[in-house]
PDB file of C-alpha atoms in Angstrom:
ATOM      1  CA  PRO A   1     108.611  84.380 113.654  1.00  0.00           C
ATOM      2  CA  THR A   2     108.676  88.657 113.771  1.00  0.00           C
ATOM      3  CA  ILE A   3     110.660  89.912 110.554  1.00  0.00           C
ATOM      4  CA  GLN A   4     108.362  86.677 108.676  1.00  0.00           C
ATOM      5  CA  ALA A   5     105.654  88.476 109.729  1.00  0.00           C
ATOM      6  CA  ILE A   6     106.216  91.932 108.709  1.00  0.00           C
ATOM      7  CA  ALA A   7     107.960  90.190 105.393  1.00  0.00           C
ATOM      8  CA  SER A   8     104.823  88.753 104.505  1.00  0.00           C
ATOM      9  CA  ARG A   9     102.747  92.045 105.103  1.00  0.00           C
ATOM     10  CA  LEU A  10     105.164  93.925 102.944  1.00  0.00           C
ATOM     11  CA  GLU A  11     105.511  91.147 100.178  1.00  0.00           C
ATOM     12  CA  LYS A  12     109.097  90.811 100.713  1.00  0.00           C
ATOM     13  CA  THR A  13     111.447  88.576 101.642  1.00  0.00           C
ATOM     14  CA  THR A  14     112.510  88.317 104.850  1.00  0.00           C
ATOM     15  CA  ALA A  15     116.582  89.174 104.214  1.00  0.00           C
ATOM     16  CA  GLN A  16     115.029  92.308 102.187  1.00  0.00           C
ATOM     17  CA  VAL A  17     113.175  93.387 105.304  1.00  0.00           C
ATOM     18  CA  VAL A  18     116.517  93.058 107.093  1.00  0.00           C
ATOM     19  CA  LEU A  19     118.727  95.019 105.269  1.00  0.00           C
ATOM     20  CA  ARG A  20     116.109  98.003 104.921  1.00  0.00           C
ATOM     21  CA  TRP A  21     116.158  97.574 108.715  1.00  0.00           C
ATOM     22  CA  HIS A  22     119.590  98.628 108.513  1.00  0.00           C
ATOM     23  CA  ILE A  23     119.471 101.116 105.823  1.00  0.00           C
ATOM     24  CA  GLU A  24     116.392 103.094 107.796  1.00  0.00           C
ATOM     25  CA  ARG A  25     118.865 102.755 110.677  1.00  0.00           C
ATOM     26  CA  GLY A  26     121.207 104.366 108.939  1.00  0.00           C
ATOM     27  CA  ASP A  27     123.791 101.385 109.196  1.00  0.00           C
ATOM     28  CA  ILE A  28     126.465 100.624 106.556  1.00  0.00           C
ATOM     29  CA  VAL A  29     125.090  96.906 104.584  1.00  0.00           C
ATOM     30  CA  PHE A  30     127.344  95.237 102.728  1.00  0.00           C
ATOM     31  CA  PRO A  31     125.207  92.369 101.164  1.00  0.00           C
ATOM     32  CA  LYS A  32     127.044  89.773  99.312  1.00  0.00           C
ATOM     33  CA  SER A  33     125.891  87.409  97.138  1.00  0.00           C
ATOM     34  CA  MET A  34     127.494  84.650  93.857  1.00  0.00           C
ATOM     35  CA  ARG A  35     124.093  84.590  93.137  1.00  0.00           C
ATOM     36  CA  PRO A  36     122.423  87.039  90.491  1.00  0.00           C
ATOM     37  CA  ALA A  37     119.065  86.008  91.377  1.00  0.00           C
ATOM     38  CA  ARG A  38     120.627  86.932  95.109  1.00  0.00           C
ATOM     39  CA  MET A  39     122.455  90.131  93.993  1.00  0.00           C
ATOM     40  CA  ALA A  40     119.075  91.463  92.327  1.00  0.00           C
ATOM     41  CA  GLU A  41     116.618  91.017  95.621  1.00  0.00           C
ATOM     42  CA  ASN A  42     119.178  92.682  97.400  1.00  0.00           C
ATOM     43  CA  PHE A  43     118.854  95.671  95.261  1.00  0.00           C
ATOM     44  CA  ASP A  44     115.309  95.544  95.428  1.00  0.00           C
ATOM     45  CA  ILE A  45     115.146  97.553  99.148  1.00  0.00           C
ATOM     46  CA  PHE A  46     113.684 100.951  97.978  1.00  0.00           C
ATOM     47  CA  ASP A  47     110.294 100.596  96.609  1.00  0.00           C
ATOM     48  CA  PHE A  48     109.269  99.898 100.552  1.00  0.00           C
ATOM     49  CA  SER A  49     109.588 101.044 103.838  1.00  0.00           C
ATOM     50  CA  LEU A  50     109.018 100.373 107.335  1.00  0.00           C
ATOM     51  CA  THR A  51     107.068 101.550 110.204  1.00  0.00           C
ATOM     52  CA  SER A  52     108.116 103.293 112.967  1.00  0.00           C
ATOM     53  CA  ASP A  53     106.158 100.120 115.195  1.00  0.00           C
ATOM     54  CA  ASP A  54     108.045  97.256 112.726  1.00  0.00           C
ATOM     55  CA  ILE A  55     111.643  99.420 113.172  1.00  0.00           C
ATOM     56  CA  ALA A  56     111.398  98.755 117.191  1.00  0.00           C
ATOM     57  CA  ALA A  57     109.859  95.365 116.931  1.00  0.00           C
ATOM     58  CA  ILE A  58     113.127  94.124 115.084  1.00  0.00           C
ATOM     59  CA  SER A  59     115.554  95.825 117.076  1.00  0.00           C
ATOM     60  CA  ALA A  60     113.998  94.680 120.342  1.00  0.00           C
ATOM     61  CA  LEU A  61     114.968  90.839 119.249  1.00  0.00           C
ATOM     62  CA  ASP A  62     118.843  92.179 120.187  1.00  0.00           C
ATOM     63  CA  ARG A  63     120.245  89.641 122.243  1.00  0.00           C
ATOM     64  CA  GLY A  64     123.703  92.215 122.701  1.00  0.00           C
ATOM     65  CA  GLU A  65     125.572  88.898 121.591  1.00  0.00           C
ATOM     66  CA  ARG A  66     127.438  88.706 117.991  1.00  0.00           C
ATOM     67  CA  VAL A  67     127.779  86.402 115.060  1.00  0.00           C
ATOM     68  CA  GLY A  68     130.527  86.988 113.935  1.00  0.00           C
ATOM     69  CA  PRO A  69     134.087  88.890 115.367  1.00  0.00           C
ATOM     70  CA  ASP A  70     134.271  91.278 117.467  1.00  0.00           C
ATOM     71  CA  PRO A  71     135.492  94.727 115.223  1.00  0.00           C
ATOM     72  CA  GLU A  72     137.000  95.912 118.052  1.00  0.00           C
ATOM     73  CA  THR A  73     139.753  92.752 119.026  1.00  0.00           C
ATOM     74  CA  PHE A  74     139.599  91.521 115.002  1.00  0.00           C
ATOM     75  CA  ASP A  75     143.349  90.896 114.394  1.00  0.00           C
ATOM     76  CA  ARG A  76     143.300  89.867 110.556  1.00  0.00           C
ATOM     77  CA  VAL A  77     143.662  92.368 107.932  1.00  0.00           C
TER      78      VAL A  77
END
């Protein structure tokens, strides 16, 4: 709901808001898609910015859990 509210206010998708959040934090992001429309959407994140309150609200969602492999113990190359 937090990200949906921000996306609605900015007239962006939730994916765009999350990508922008990563960019504004200075994270390196590798979005991927096979669909041209989604690729275009992923690039369309540079015409808006998040407020400091938006960034704080999204950052507060962190539960300290991983949804993918831990890069510290990932052994497949």
